[in-house]
mmCIF file of C-alpha atoms in Angstrom:
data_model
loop_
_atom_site.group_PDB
_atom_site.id
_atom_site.type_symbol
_atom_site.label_atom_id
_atom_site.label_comp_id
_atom_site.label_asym_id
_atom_site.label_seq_id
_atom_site.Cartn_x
_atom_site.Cartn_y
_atom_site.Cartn_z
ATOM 1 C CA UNK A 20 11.866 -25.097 11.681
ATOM 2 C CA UNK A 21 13.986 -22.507 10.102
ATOM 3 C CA UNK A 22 12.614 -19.155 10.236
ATOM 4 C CA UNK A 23 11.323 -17.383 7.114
ATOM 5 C CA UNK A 24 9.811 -13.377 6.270
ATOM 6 C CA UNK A 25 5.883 -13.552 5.571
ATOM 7 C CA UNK A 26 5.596 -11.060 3.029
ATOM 8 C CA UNK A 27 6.447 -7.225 2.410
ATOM 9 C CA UNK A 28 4.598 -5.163 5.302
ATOM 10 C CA UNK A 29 5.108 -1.997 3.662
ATOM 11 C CA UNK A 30 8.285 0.380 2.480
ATOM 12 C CA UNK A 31 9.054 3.758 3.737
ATOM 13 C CA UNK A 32 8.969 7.098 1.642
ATOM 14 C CA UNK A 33 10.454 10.143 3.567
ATOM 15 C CA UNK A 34 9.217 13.533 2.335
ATOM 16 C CA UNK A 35 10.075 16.920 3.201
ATOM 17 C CA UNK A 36 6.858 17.900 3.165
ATOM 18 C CA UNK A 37 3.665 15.517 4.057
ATOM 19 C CA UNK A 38 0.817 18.206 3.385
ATOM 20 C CA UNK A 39 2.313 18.427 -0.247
ATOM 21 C CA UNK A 40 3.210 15.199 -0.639
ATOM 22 C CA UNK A 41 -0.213 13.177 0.434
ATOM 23 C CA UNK A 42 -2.591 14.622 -1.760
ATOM 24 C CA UNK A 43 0.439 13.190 -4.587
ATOM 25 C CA UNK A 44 -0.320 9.695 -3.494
ATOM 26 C CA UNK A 45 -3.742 9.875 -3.312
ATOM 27 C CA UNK A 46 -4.366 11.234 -6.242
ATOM 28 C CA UNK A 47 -2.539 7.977 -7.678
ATOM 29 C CA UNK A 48 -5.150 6.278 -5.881
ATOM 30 C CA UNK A 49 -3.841 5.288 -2.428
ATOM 31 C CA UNK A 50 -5.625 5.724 0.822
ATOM 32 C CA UNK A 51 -5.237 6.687 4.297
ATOM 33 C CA UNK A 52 -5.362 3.717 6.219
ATOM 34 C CA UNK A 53 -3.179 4.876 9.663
ATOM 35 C CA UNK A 54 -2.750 8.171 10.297
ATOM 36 C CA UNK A 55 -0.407 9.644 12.680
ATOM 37 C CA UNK A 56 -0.278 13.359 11.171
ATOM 38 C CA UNK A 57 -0.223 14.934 14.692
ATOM 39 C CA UNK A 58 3.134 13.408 15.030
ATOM 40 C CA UNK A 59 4.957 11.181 17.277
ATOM 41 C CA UNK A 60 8.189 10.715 19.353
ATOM 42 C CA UNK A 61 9.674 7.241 19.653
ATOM 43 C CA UNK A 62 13.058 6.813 21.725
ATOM 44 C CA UNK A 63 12.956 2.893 20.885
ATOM 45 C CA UNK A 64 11.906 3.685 16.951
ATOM 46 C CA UNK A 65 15.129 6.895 17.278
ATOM 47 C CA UNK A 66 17.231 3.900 18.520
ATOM 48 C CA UNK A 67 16.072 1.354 15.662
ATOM 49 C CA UNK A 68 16.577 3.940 13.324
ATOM 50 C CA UNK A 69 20.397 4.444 14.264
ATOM 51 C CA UNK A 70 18.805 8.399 15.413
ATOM 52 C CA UNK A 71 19.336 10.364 18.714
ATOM 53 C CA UNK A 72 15.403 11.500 18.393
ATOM 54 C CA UNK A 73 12.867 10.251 16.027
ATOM 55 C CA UNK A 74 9.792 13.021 15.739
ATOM 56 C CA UNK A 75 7.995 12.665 12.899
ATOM 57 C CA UNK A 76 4.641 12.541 11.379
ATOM 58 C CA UNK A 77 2.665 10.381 8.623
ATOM 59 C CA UNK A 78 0.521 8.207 7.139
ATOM 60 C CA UNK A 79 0.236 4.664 6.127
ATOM 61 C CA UNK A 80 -1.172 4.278 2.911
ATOM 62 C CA UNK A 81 -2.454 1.012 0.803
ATOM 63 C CA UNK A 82 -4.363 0.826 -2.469
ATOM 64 C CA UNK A 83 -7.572 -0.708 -2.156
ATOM 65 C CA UNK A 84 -9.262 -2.991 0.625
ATOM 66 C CA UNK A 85 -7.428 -5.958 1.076
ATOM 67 C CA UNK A 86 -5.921 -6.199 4.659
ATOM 68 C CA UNK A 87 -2.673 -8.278 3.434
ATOM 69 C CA UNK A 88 -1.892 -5.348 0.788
ATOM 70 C CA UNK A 89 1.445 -3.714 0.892
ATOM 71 C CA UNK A 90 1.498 -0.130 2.899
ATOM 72 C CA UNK A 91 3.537 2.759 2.056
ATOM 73 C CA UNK A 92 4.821 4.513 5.288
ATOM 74 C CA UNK A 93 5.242 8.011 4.375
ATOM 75 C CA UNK A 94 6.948 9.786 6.723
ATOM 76 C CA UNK A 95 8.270 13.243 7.583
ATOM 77 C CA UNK A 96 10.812 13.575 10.262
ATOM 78 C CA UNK A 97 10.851 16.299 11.985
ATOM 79 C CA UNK A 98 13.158 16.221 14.322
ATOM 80 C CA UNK A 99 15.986 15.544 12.883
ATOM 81 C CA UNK A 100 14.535 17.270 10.021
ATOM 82 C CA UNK A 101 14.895 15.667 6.469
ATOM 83 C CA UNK A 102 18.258 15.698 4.957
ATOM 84 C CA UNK A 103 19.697 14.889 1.199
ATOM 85 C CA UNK A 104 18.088 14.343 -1.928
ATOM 86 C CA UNK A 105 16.521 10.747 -3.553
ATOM 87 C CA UNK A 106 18.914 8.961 -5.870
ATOM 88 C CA UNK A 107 19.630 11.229 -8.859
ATOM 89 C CA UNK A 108 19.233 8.439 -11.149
ATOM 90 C CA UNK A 109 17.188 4.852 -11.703
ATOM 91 C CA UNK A 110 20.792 3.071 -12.234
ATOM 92 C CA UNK A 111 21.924 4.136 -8.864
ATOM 93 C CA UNK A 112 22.743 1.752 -5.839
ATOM 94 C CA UNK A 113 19.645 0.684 -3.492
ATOM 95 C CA UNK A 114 15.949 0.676 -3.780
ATOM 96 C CA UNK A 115 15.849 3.014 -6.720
ATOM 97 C CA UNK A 116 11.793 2.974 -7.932
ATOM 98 C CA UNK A 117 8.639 1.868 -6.628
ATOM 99 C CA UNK A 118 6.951 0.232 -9.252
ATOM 100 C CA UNK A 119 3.105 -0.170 -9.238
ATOM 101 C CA UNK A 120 0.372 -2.073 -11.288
ATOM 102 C CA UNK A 121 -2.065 -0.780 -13.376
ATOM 103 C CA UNK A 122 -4.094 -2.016 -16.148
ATOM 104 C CA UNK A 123 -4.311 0.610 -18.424
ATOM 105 C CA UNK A 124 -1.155 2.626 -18.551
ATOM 106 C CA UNK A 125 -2.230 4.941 -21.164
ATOM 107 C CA UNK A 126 -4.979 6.104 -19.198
ATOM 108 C CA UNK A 127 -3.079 6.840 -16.214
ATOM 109 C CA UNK A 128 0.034 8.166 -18.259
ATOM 110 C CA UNK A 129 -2.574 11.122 -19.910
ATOM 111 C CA UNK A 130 -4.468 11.387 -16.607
ATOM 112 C CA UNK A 131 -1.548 11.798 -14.318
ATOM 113 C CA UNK A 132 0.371 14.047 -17.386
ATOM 114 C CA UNK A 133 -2.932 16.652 -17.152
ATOM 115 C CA UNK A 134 -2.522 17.179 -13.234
ATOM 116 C CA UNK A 135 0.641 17.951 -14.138
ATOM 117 C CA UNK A 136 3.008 14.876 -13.496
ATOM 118 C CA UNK A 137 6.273 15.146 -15.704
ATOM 119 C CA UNK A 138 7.296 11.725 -16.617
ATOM 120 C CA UNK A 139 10.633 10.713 -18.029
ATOM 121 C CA UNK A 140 9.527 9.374 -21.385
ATOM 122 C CA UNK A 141 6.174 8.419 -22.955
ATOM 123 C CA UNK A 142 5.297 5.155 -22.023
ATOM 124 C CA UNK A 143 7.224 2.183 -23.384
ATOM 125 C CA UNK A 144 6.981 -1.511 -24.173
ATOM 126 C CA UNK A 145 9.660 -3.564 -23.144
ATOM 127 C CA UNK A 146 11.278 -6.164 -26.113
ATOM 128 C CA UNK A 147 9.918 -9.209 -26.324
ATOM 129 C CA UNK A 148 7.172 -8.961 -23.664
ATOM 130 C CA UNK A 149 3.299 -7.805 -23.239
ATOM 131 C CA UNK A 150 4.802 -4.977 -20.282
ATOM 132 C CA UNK A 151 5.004 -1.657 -20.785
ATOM 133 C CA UNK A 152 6.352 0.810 -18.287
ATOM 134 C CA UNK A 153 6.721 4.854 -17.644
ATOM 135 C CA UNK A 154 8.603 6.442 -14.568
ATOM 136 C CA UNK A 155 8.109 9.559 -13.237
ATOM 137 C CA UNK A 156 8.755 11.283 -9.496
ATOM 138 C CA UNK A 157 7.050 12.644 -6.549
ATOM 139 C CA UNK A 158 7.499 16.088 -5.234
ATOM 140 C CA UNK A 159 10.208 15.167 -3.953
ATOM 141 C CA UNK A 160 12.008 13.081 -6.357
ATOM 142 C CA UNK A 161 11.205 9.743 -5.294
ATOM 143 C CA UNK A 162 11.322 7.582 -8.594
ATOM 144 C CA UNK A 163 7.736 6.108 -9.169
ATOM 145 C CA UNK A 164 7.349 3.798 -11.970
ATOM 146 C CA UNK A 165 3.754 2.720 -13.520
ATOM 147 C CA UNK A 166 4.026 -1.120 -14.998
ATOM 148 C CA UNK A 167 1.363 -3.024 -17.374
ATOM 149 C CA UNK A 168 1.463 -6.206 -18.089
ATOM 150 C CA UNK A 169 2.931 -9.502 -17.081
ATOM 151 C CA UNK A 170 6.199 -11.177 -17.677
#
């Protein structure tokens, strides 16, 4: 039998700064579901990683209960400490957004825009379809994107 990936464990977020940067995410309405904020060294994860060292702290995080539910690992390294910037831009190369679910955008776009989340545009339905979409970013820069709808 040929081998085949499951699903999407979770993706990884780095962040300068994890005590500024958690209270983001849960305020979007993700939860602490691992938490390793007293850090951790890891010669094997330094090696997977293509590092020297790998000392960081973090959470995992999921949105609601289910046990199969995509994580985010956010992560602050701290040694090495965190280096460049996200992509400038959503048309650049790689994993550019993380786009996630909700069924009333409006709500979330006013909610989020009163706590003081600066999104790129008002929220926007794409031609042709029943989605609409709105991207914003984290503090620090990580392209988010809130998506309603189905296509």
């Amino acid at each position: 039998m040929e081998p085949k990936i499951d699903r999407i464990f979770h993706f990884n977020i780095n962040c300068t700064n994890l005590d500024r940067t958690l209270p983001f995410y849960e305020m979007l309405g993700f939860k602490v579901i691992l938490d390793f904020r007293e850090g951790m060294q890891s010669q094997e994860m330094a090696e997977a990683f293509g590092l020297k060292v790998a000392n960081l702290k973090g959470v995992h995080l999921r949105l609601g209960d289910a046990e199969e539910a995509t994580r985010i690992d956010l992560l602050e390294f701290t040694d090495p400490p965190p280096e460049g910037q996200p992509y400038p831009t959503l048309n650049s190369t790689g994993v550019a957004r993380v786009c996630l679910k909700t069924r009333n955008i409006a709500a979330m776009y006013e909610s989020l825009k009163a706590k003081g989340v600066n999104f790129l545009s008002p929220p926007k339905k794409l031609p042709g379809t029943e989605v609409t979409i709105v991207c914003f970013k984290d503090p620090d820069g990580t392209f988010l994107e809130l998506l309603q709808g189905d296509f």
